[in-house]
Amino acid sequence: MNFQLSEEQLMIQQAARDYAQRELIKDVIERDEKAIYPTEHIRNLAELGFLGMLVSPKYDGSGMDTVSYVLAIEELSKVDSSVGVIISVNNSLVCYGIEKYGTDDQKEKYLKPLARGDQTGAFLLSEPGAGSDATAQQTSAIDMGDHYLVNGVKNWITNGNTASTYLLFAQTDRSKGHRGINALIVDRHSEGISIGPHENKMGMRSSDTHSVQFTDVKVPKENRIGDDGFGFKLAMKSLEGGRIGIASQALGIASGAWELAVKYAKERQTFGKEIIKHQAIAFKLSDMATQIEAARFLCLKAAWLKDQGLPYGIASAMAKQFTADMAMQVTTEAVQIHGGYGYVKEYHVERLMRDAKLTQIYEGTSEIQKIVISRAISDGDI
């Protein structure tokens, strides 16, 4: 692996950094407090090509590589990981599945507007009783000949109310277990879809999270992705890439908190000198920097493997598990370094700590990543 970033990658990183530090920062505290969806920011970032970063220009995407994607998500998440997760879901989970496995008609009708950012997408896998265990799908998609009839409830859906396109996973034949699950593209405005209240979350509060209920929703047969029963495989392949996005968010949260902690430590004085000159603080910052750098290399390795067309599932699980846990540790230390100021919203680090917690939970908890990694060890893949 070449550790030197290309000129294009550096330009993408700088563009994301400039937008985050110049624009996202202005209203991030208010959006967090009031759980306001960042509509204008998403529109602006779509114009910059970030909503379809990983999509081929053939389908109106930006055609960037996954390394660039990691760099951009990190920079945006340093300031607002809610924006990071919106972009991550659209790229890694929704656009990926349609571009990789969809038909030409599906790509023309759904992928292009998603890649341009004219629309956003949502990934509907989790259910009240099927979070980490994706095989336990209860939402049904009954085959009615020329269409499916969908009934069920999906939980914790990012972009649940703002998305125009849903990538839905539902059980068509329970006797086949996970081989009976299908992936369907669903128009969010279809008759029979109702949206639950906005979830009042601890962190990432300006991302749009809802439950979605389906009651006799008709989905045309041509909206199925892949062969009958392909849905579970599609979900698992999508999550492999999705974990790179989540790891990048966690990386950004941690590095953003570290930068704020360094800045504060250079300004705050005790006993006649800046606190960064006290060994107790200097050692904390040193440990934090080392953890962040280790996490960054895990994220970039997973991204590089994906770009090379090599297996990256184990690498993405490692990146997600390590980086999410690291972000929780680093943000907690950043609050501690700020002392009492770290506990108030004005200094941002308390928000970053709240955001970090979610990265340990969604896209499969840290424990789920350990299952993936330990199975690879047992199978001799590591």
Short mmCIF file of C-alpha atoms in Angstrom, two decimals:
data_model
loop_
_atom_site.label_atom_id
_atom_site.label_comp_id
_atom_site.label_asym_id
_atom_site.label_seq_id
_atom_site.Cartn_x
_atom_site.Cartn_y
_atom_site.Cartn_z
CA MET A 1 0.00 0.00 0.00
CA ASN A 2 1.26 3.47 -0.94
CA PHE A 3 0.91 5.70 2.12
CA GLN A 4 1.24 8.86 0.05
CA LEU A 5 -2.13 10.37 -0.87
CA SER A 6 -2.63 11.42 -4.48
CA GLU A 7 -3.17 15.04 -5.47
CA GLU A 8 -6.84 14.28 -6.18
CA GLN A 9 -7.32 12.63 -2.78
CA LEU A 10 -5.72 15.61 -1.05
CA MET A 11 -8.02 17.98 -2.95
CA ILE A 12 -11.10 16.02 -1.90
CA GLN A 13 -9.91 15.97 1.71
CA GLN A 14 -9.31 19.73 1.63
CA ALA A 15 -12.72 20.43 0.06
CA ALA A 16 -14.47 18.47 2.81
CA ARG A 17 -12.35 20.13 5.50
CA ASP A 18 -13.03 23.61 4.15
CA TYR A 19 -16.76 23.07 4.03
CA ALA A 20 -16.90 21.55 7.51
CA GLN A 21 -14.76 24.22 9.17
CA ARG A 22 -16.35 27.12 7.29
CA GLU A 23 -20.03 26.14 7.01
CA LEU A 24 -21.01 23.14 9.16
CA ILE A 25 -19.53 24.70 12.28
CA LYS A 26 -21.83 27.75 12.10
CA ASP A 27 -25.04 26.05 13.17
CA VAL A 28 -23.96 22.62 14.41
CA ILE A 29 -24.80 23.30 18.06
CA GLU A 30 -28.27 24.64 17.25
CA ARG A 31 -29.00 21.72 14.93
CA ASP A 32 -27.90 19.30 17.63
CA GLU A 33 -30.00 20.95 20.34
CA LYS A 34 -33.15 21.21 18.21
CA ALA A 35 -32.59 18.04 16.14
CA ILE A 36 -32.78 20.01 12.89
CA TYR A 37 -32.06 18.11 9.67
CA PRO A 38 -29.18 19.77 7.74
CA THR A 39 -31.16 20.30 4.52
CA GLU A 40 -29.11 23.16 3.12
CA HIS A 41 -25.80 21.51 3.95
CA ILE A 42 -26.82 18.26 2.25
CA ARG A 43 -27.85 20.24 -0.82
CA ASN A 44 -24.51 22.04 -0.87
CA LEU A 45 -22.52 18.85 -0.40
CA ALA A 46 -24.52 17.22 -3.21
CA GLU A 47 -23.35 20.04 -5.49
CA LEU A 48 -19.79 19.21 -4.44
CA GLY A 49 -20.36 15.59 -5.45
CA PHE A 50 -20.33 14.01 -1.99
CA LEU A 51 -23.73 12.28 -2.14
CA GLY A 52 -22.57 10.01 -4.96
CA MET A 53 -18.85 9.87 -4.22
CA LEU A 54 -18.50 6.16 -4.93
CA VAL A 55 -20.87 6.02 -7.93
CA SER A 56 -19.53 5.88 -11.48
CA PRO A 57 -19.87 9.06 -13.59
CA LYS A 58 -21.88 6.84 -15.97
CA TYR A 59 -24.68 7.08 -13.41
CA ASP A 60 -24.08 10.76 -12.54
CA GLY A 61 -21.77 9.98 -9.62
CA SER A 62 -18.39 11.47 -8.80
CA GLY A 63 -16.42 8.26 -9.41
CA MET A 64 -14.13 8.77 -6.43
CA ASP A 65 -12.24 5.96 -4.74
CA THR A 66 -12.97 4.61 -1.27
CA VAL A 67 -9.82 6.16 0.21
CA SER A 68 -11.15 9.59 -0.80
CA TYR A 69 -14.47 8.65 0.76
CA VAL A 70 -12.78 7.88 4.10
CA LEU A 71 -10.90 11.19 3.99
CA ALA A 72 -14.05 13.18 3.28
CA ILE A 73 -16.23 11.46 5.88
CA GLU A 74 -13.52 11.98 8.51
CA GLU A 75 -13.28 15.72 7.81
CA LEU A 76 -17.05 16.25 7.83
CA SER A 77 -17.49 14.19 10.99
CA LYS A 78 -14.87 16.22 12.86
CA VAL A 79 -17.53 18.91 12.99
CA ASP A 80 -20.85 17.10 12.44
CA SER A 81 -21.12 13.33 12.26
CA SER A 82 -24.85 13.65 11.56
CA VAL A 83 -23.89 14.94 8.13
CA GLY A 84 -21.31 12.16 7.93
CA VAL A 85 -23.89 9.43 8.51
CA ILE A 86 -26.38 10.88 6.00
CA ILE A 87 -23.73 10.86 3.28
CA SER A 88 -22.40 7.46 4.37
CA VAL A 89 -25.81 5.77 4.18
CA ASN A 90 -26.52 7.23 0.76
CA ASN A 91 -23.14 6.11 -0.62
CA SER A 92 -22.23 2.86 1.14
CA LEU A 93 -25.60 1.26 1.69
CA VAL A 94 -28.10 2.51 -0.87
CA CYS A 95 -26.16 3.56 -3.98
CA TYR A 96 -23.73 0.65 -3.63
CA GLY A 97 -26.40 -2.05 -3.78
CA ILE A 98 -28.23 -0.54 -6.74
CA GLU A 99 -25.10 0.11 -8.77
CA LYS A 100 -23.47 -3.26 -7.99
CA TYR A 101 -26.51 -5.51 -8.41
CA GLY A 102 -29.36 -3.48 -9.92
CA THR A 103 -30.74 -3.60 -13.44
CA ASP A 104 -30.09 -0.90 -16.02
CA ASP A 105 -33.63 0.41 -15.54
CA GLN A 106 -33.18 0.55 -11.75
CA LYS A 107 -29.94 2.45 -12.14
CA GLU A 108 -31.50 4.91 -14.54
CA LYS A 109 -34.60 5.52 -12.45
CA TYR A 110 -33.20 5.39 -8.91
CA LEU A 111 -29.41 5.47 -8.85
CA LYS A 112 -28.87 8.59 -10.92
CA PRO A 113 -30.96 10.96 -8.76
CA LEU A 114 -29.41 9.45 -5.63
CA ALA A 115 -25.88 9.95 -6.98
CA ARG A 116 -26.63 13.54 -7.96
CA GLY A 117 -28.10 14.22 -4.55
CA ASP A 118 -31.46 15.20 -6.04
CA GLN A 119 -32.80 12.53 -3.70
CA THR A 120 -31.46 10.68 -0.67
CA GLY A 121 -31.84 7.03 0.16
CA ALA A 122 -32.49 4.95 3.27
CA PHE A 123 -31.43 1.39 4.11
CA LEU A 124 -34.28 -0.52 5.79
CA LEU A 125 -32.86 -3.61 7.46
CA SER A 126 -33.24 -3.22 11.26
CA GLU A 127 -36.49 -4.19 12.96
CA PRO A 128 -37.75 -4.22 16.57
CA GLY A 129 -36.58 -7.83 16.87
CA ALA A 130 -33.99 -7.92 14.10
CA GLY A 131 -31.10 -5.57 14.72
CA SER A 132 -27.78 -7.35 14.93
CA ASP A 133 -29.53 -10.59 13.91
CA ALA A 134 -30.53 -9.62 10.39
CA THR A 135 -31.76 -13.15 9.65
CA ALA A 136 -34.75 -12.61 11.98
CA GLN A 137 -36.66 -10.46 9.49
CA GLN A 138 -40.39 -10.24 10.24
CA THR A 139 -41.33 -7.76 7.53
CA SER A 140 -43.01 -9.78 4.80
CA ALA A 141 -43.05 -9.32 1.04
CA ILE A 142 -45.69 -11.68 -0.32
CA ASP A 143 -45.33 -12.57 -3.98
CA MET A 144 -48.56 -11.52 -5.72
CA GLY A 145 -47.44 -12.28 -9.27
CA ASP A 146 -46.52 -8.92 -10.78
CA HIS A 147 -45.86 -7.25 -7.42
CA TYR A 148 -45.01 -7.86 -3.77
CA LEU A 149 -47.34 -6.93 -0.92
CA VAL A 150 -45.23 -5.60 1.96
CA ASN A 151 -46.21 -5.53 5.63
CA GLY A 152 -44.03 -4.85 8.67
CA VAL A 153 -42.07 -2.28 10.68
CA LYS A 154 -38.47 -1.11 10.31
CA ASN A 155 -36.63 0.63 13.17
CA TRP A 156 -33.77 3.12 13.56
CA ILE A 157 -33.85 4.20 9.93
CA THR A 158 -31.42 6.98 9.03
CA ASN A 159 -33.02 9.31 6.43
CA GLY A 160 -36.32 7.59 7.28
CA ASN A 161 -38.47 10.65 6.66
CA THR A 162 -36.32 12.65 4.25
CA ALA A 163 -35.38 9.86 1.84
CA SER A 164 -37.22 9.48 -1.44
CA THR A 165 -35.94 5.95 -2.08
CA TYR A 166 -35.95 3.03 0.33
CA LEU A 167 -33.80 -0.07 -0.05
CA LEU A 168 -36.00 -2.51 1.87
CA PHE A 169 -35.26 -6.04 3.07
CA ALA A 170 -38.21 -8.34 3.63
CA GLN A 171 -39.00 -12.04 4.00
CA THR A 172 -40.81 -13.66 1.07
CA ASP A 173 -40.48 -17.34 2.06
CA ARG A 174 -39.93 -18.02 5.78
CA SER A 175 -39.32 -21.71 5.17
CA LYS A 176 -36.06 -20.78 3.41
CA GLY A 177 -34.71 -18.72 6.33
CA HIS A 178 -32.24 -16.07 5.22
CA ARG A 179 -32.43 -17.44 1.66
CA GLY A 180 -36.04 -16.28 1.54
CA ILE A 181 -35.16 -12.60 2.05
CA ASN A 182 -35.47 -10.17 -0.84
CA ALA A 183 -34.19 -6.64 -1.42
CA LEU A 184 -36.75 -4.24 -2.87
CA ILE A 185 -36.50 -0.64 -4.04
CA VAL A 186 -39.49 1.20 -2.64
CA ASP A 187 -40.78 4.70 -3.36
CA ARG A 188 -41.05 6.38 0.04
CA HIS A 189 -44.35 8.00 -1.00
CA SER A 190 -46.06 4.71 -1.85
CA GLU A 191 -49.53 4.23 -0.42
CA GLY A 192 -49.49 2.36 2.88
CA ILE A 193 -46.21 3.75 4.23
CA SER A 194 -46.38 5.64 7.52
CA ILE A 195 -43.47 7.31 9.32
CA GLY A 196 -43.04 7.16 13.08
CA PRO A 197 -41.98 10.11 15.25
CA HIS A 198 -38.47 11.51 15.01
CA GLU A 199 -36.32 9.58 17.49
CA ASN A 200 -35.08 11.83 20.29
CA LYS A 201 -31.52 10.53 20.29
CA MET A 202 -28.59 11.12 22.64
CA GLY A 203 -26.20 11.85 19.78
CA MET A 204 -26.14 12.54 16.03
CA ARG A 205 -29.33 14.41 16.73
CA SER A 206 -29.66 16.26 13.43
CA SER A 207 -29.67 13.04 11.40
CA ASP A 208 -33.17 11.93 10.49
CA THR A 209 -34.01 8.72 12.39
CA HIS A 210 -37.50 7.17 12.35
CA SER A 211 -39.39 3.91 12.38
CA VAL A 212 -41.21 3.11 9.13
CA GLN A 213 -44.39 1.02 8.94
CA PHE A 214 -45.61 -0.79 5.83
CA THR A 215 -49.26 -1.74 5.51
CA ASP A 216 -50.19 -3.61 2.31
CA VAL A 217 -47.65 -1.64 0.29
CA LYS A 218 -47.48 -2.71 -3.35
CA VAL A 219 -43.96 -2.94 -4.76
CA PRO A 220 -43.56 -3.80 -8.47
CA LYS A 221 -41.70 -7.04 -9.15
CA GLU A 222 -39.21 -5.16 -11.32
CA ASN A 223 -38.06 -3.32 -8.18
CA ARG A 224 -36.49 -6.45 -6.72
CA ILE A 225 -32.68 -6.39 -6.79
CA GLY A 226 -31.12 -9.65 -7.93
CA ASP A 227 -32.66 -13.08 -8.02
CA ASP A 228 -35.33 -14.29 -5.63
CA GLY A 229 -33.73 -14.78 -2.21
CA PHE A 230 -30.69 -12.59 -2.93
CA GLY A 231 -31.60 -9.96 -0.32
CA PHE A 232 -29.65 -11.26 2.65
CA LYS A 233 -26.43 -11.58 0.64
CA LEU A 234 -26.91 -8.03 -0.63
CA ALA A 235 -27.44 -6.75 2.91
CA MET A 236 -24.25 -8.40 4.18
CA LYS A 237 -22.15 -7.13 1.26
CA SER A 238 -23.56 -3.62 1.76
CA LEU A 239 -22.75 -3.69 5.46
CA GLU A 240 -19.12 -4.59 4.74
CA GLY A 241 -18.76 -1.26 2.95
CA GLY A 242 -21.05 0.48 5.42
CA ARG A 243 -18.66 -0.36 8.24
CA ILE A 244 -15.94 1.61 6.45
CA GLY A 245 -18.26 4.60 6.50
CA ILE A 246 -19.07 4.19 10.20
CA ALA A 247 -15.40 3.73 11.06
CA SER A 248 -14.62 6.93 9.15
CA GLN A 249 -17.28 8.79 11.12
CA ALA A 250 -15.82 7.51 14.40
CA LEU A 251 -12.35 8.51 13.19
CA GLY A 252 -13.58 12.02 12.42
CA ILE A 253 -15.31 12.36 15.79
CA ALA A 254 -12.14 11.31 17.61
CA SER A 255 -9.75 13.45 15.57
CA GLY A 256 -12.09 16.44 15.89
CA ALA A 257 -12.19 16.03 19.68
CA TRP A 258 -8.40 15.65 19.80
CA GLU A 259 -7.85 18.83 17.80
CA LEU A 260 -10.15 20.74 20.15
CA ALA A 261 -8.35 19.27 23.17
CA VAL A 262 -4.94 20.31 21.81
CA LYS A 263 -6.20 23.83 21.09
CA TYR A 264 -7.66 24.16 24.57
CA ALA A 265 -4.53 22.73 26.22
CA LYS A 266 -2.40 25.38 24.52
CA GLU A 267 -4.69 28.17 25.75
CA ARG A 268 -5.57 27.07 29.27
CA GLN A 269 -2.99 27.88 31.96
CA THR A 270 -2.51 26.44 35.44
CA PHE A 271 0.39 26.96 37.85
CA GLY A 272 1.92 29.50 35.54
CA LYS A 273 2.06 27.53 32.29
CA GLU A 274 -0.15 26.08 29.55
CA ILE A 275 -1.64 22.77 30.61
CA ILE A 276 -0.18 21.08 27.51
CA LYS A 277 3.20 21.51 29.23
CA HIS A 278 2.02 19.43 32.19
CA GLN A 279 3.08 15.83 31.65
CA ALA A 280 -0.31 14.48 32.79
CA ILE A 281 -2.04 16.31 29.91
CA ALA A 282 0.78 15.84 27.40
CA PHE A 283 0.71 12.08 27.90
CA LYS A 284 -3.07 11.97 27.46
CA LEU A 285 -2.78 13.84 24.16
CA SER A 286 0.06 11.56 23.07
CA ASP A 287 -1.98 8.42 23.72
CA MET A 288 -5.00 9.92 21.96
CA ALA A 289 -2.93 10.82 18.89
CA THR A 290 -1.47 7.31 18.69
CA GLN A 291 -4.89 5.68 18.94
CA ILE A 292 -6.28 7.96 16.23
CA GLU A 293 -3.39 7.23 13.89
CA ALA A 294 -3.79 3.47 14.38
CA ALA A 295 -7.50 3.76 13.64
CA ARG A 296 -6.83 5.88 10.56
CA PHE A 297 -4.58 3.18 9.09
CA LEU A 298 -7.23 0.51 9.73
CA CYS A 299 -9.82 2.62 7.90
CA LEU A 300 -7.51 3.37 4.99
CA LYS A 301 -6.45 -0.28 4.70
CA ALA A 302 -10.08 -1.42 4.42
CA ALA A 303 -10.74 1.31 1.86
CA TRP A 304 -7.62 0.41 -0.14
CA LEU A 305 -8.55 -3.28 -0.22
CA LYS A 306 -12.00 -2.37 -1.52
CA ASP A 307 -10.51 -0.14 -4.20
CA GLN A 308 -8.18 -2.97 -5.30
CA GLY A 309 -11.10 -5.39 -5.65
CA LEU A 310 -9.72 -7.53 -2.82
CA PRO A 311 -11.71 -9.03 0.09
CA TYR A 312 -12.25 -6.30 2.66
CA GLY A 313 -14.95 -7.63 5.02
CA ILE A 314 -12.59 -8.59 7.84
CA ALA A 315 -10.64 -5.34 7.49
CA SER A 316 -13.82 -3.27 7.63
CA ALA A 317 -15.00 -5.15 10.74
CA MET A 318 -11.65 -4.50 12.43
CA ALA A 319 -11.75 -0.83 11.44
CA LYS A 320 -15.29 -0.38 12.70
CA GLN A 321 -14.74 -2.15 16.02
CA PHE A 322 -11.40 -0.53 16.89
CA THR A 323 -12.27 2.95 15.68
CA ALA A 324 -15.67 3.12 17.40
CA ASP A 325 -14.19 2.01 20.74
CA MET A 326 -11.27 4.38 20.26
CA ALA A 327 -13.62 7.32 19.54
CA MET A 328 -15.45 6.73 22.80
CA GLN A 329 -12.17 6.70 24.73
CA VAL A 330 -10.69 9.74 22.99
CA THR A 331 -13.79 11.91 23.29
CA THR A 332 -14.09 11.05 26.99
CA GLU A 333 -10.49 12.15 27.49
CA ALA A 334 -11.13 15.32 25.48
CA VAL A 335 -13.96 16.24 27.84
CA GLN A 336 -11.69 15.50 30.81
CA ILE A 337 -8.93 17.75 29.44
CA HIS A 338 -11.43 20.59 29.07
CA GLY A 339 -12.51 20.10 32.68
CA GLY A 340 -15.78 21.87 33.50
CA TYR A 341 -15.76 23.60 30.12
CA GLY A 342 -15.92 20.20 28.43
CA TYR A 343 -19.30 19.64 30.00
CA VAL A 344 -20.96 22.60 28.29
CA LYS A 345 -22.13 22.71 24.68
CA GLU A 346 -20.14 25.77 23.67
CA TYR A 347 -16.89 23.78 23.55
CA HIS A 348 -18.28 21.00 21.29
CA VAL A 349 -16.51 18.06 22.92
CA GLU A 350 -19.53 16.91 24.96
CA ARG A 351 -21.48 16.61 21.69
CA LEU A 352 -18.68 14.65 20.06
CA MET A 353 -18.65 12.27 23.03
CA ARG A 354 -22.40 11.70 22.65
CA ASP A 355 -21.98 11.13 18.93
CA ALA A 356 -19.14 8.66 19.48
CA LYS A 357 -21.37 6.32 21.46
CA LEU A 358 -23.61 5.68 18.49
CA THR A 359 -20.71 4.46 16.37
CA GLN A 360 -20.35 1.55 18.83
CA ILE A 361 -24.01 0.63 18.32
CA TYR A 362 -25.12 0.94 14.71
CA GLU A 363 -24.02 -1.05 11.66
CA GLY A 364 -23.57 -3.94 14.09
CA THR A 365 -22.29 -3.40 17.63
CA SER A 366 -18.60 -3.81 18.51
CA GLU A 367 -19.50 -7.30 19.75
CA ILE A 368 -20.85 -8.24 16.31
CA GLN A 369 -17.57 -7.14 14.71
CA LYS A 370 -15.74 -9.40 17.15
CA ILE A 371 -17.91 -12.31 16.01
CA VAL A 372 -16.99 -11.58 12.37
CA ILE A 373 -13.29 -11.36 13.22
CA SER A 374 -13.23 -14.41 15.50
CA ARG A 375 -14.98 -16.53 12.83
CA ALA A 376 -12.30 -15.47 10.35
CA ILE A 377 -9.65 -16.58 12.83
CA SER A 378 -11.40 -19.93 13.33
CA ASP A 379 -11.69 -20.41 9.56
CA GLY A 380 -8.01 -19.65 9.05
CA ASP A 381 -8.63 -16.40 7.15
CA ILE A 382 -6.47 -14.44 9.60
#
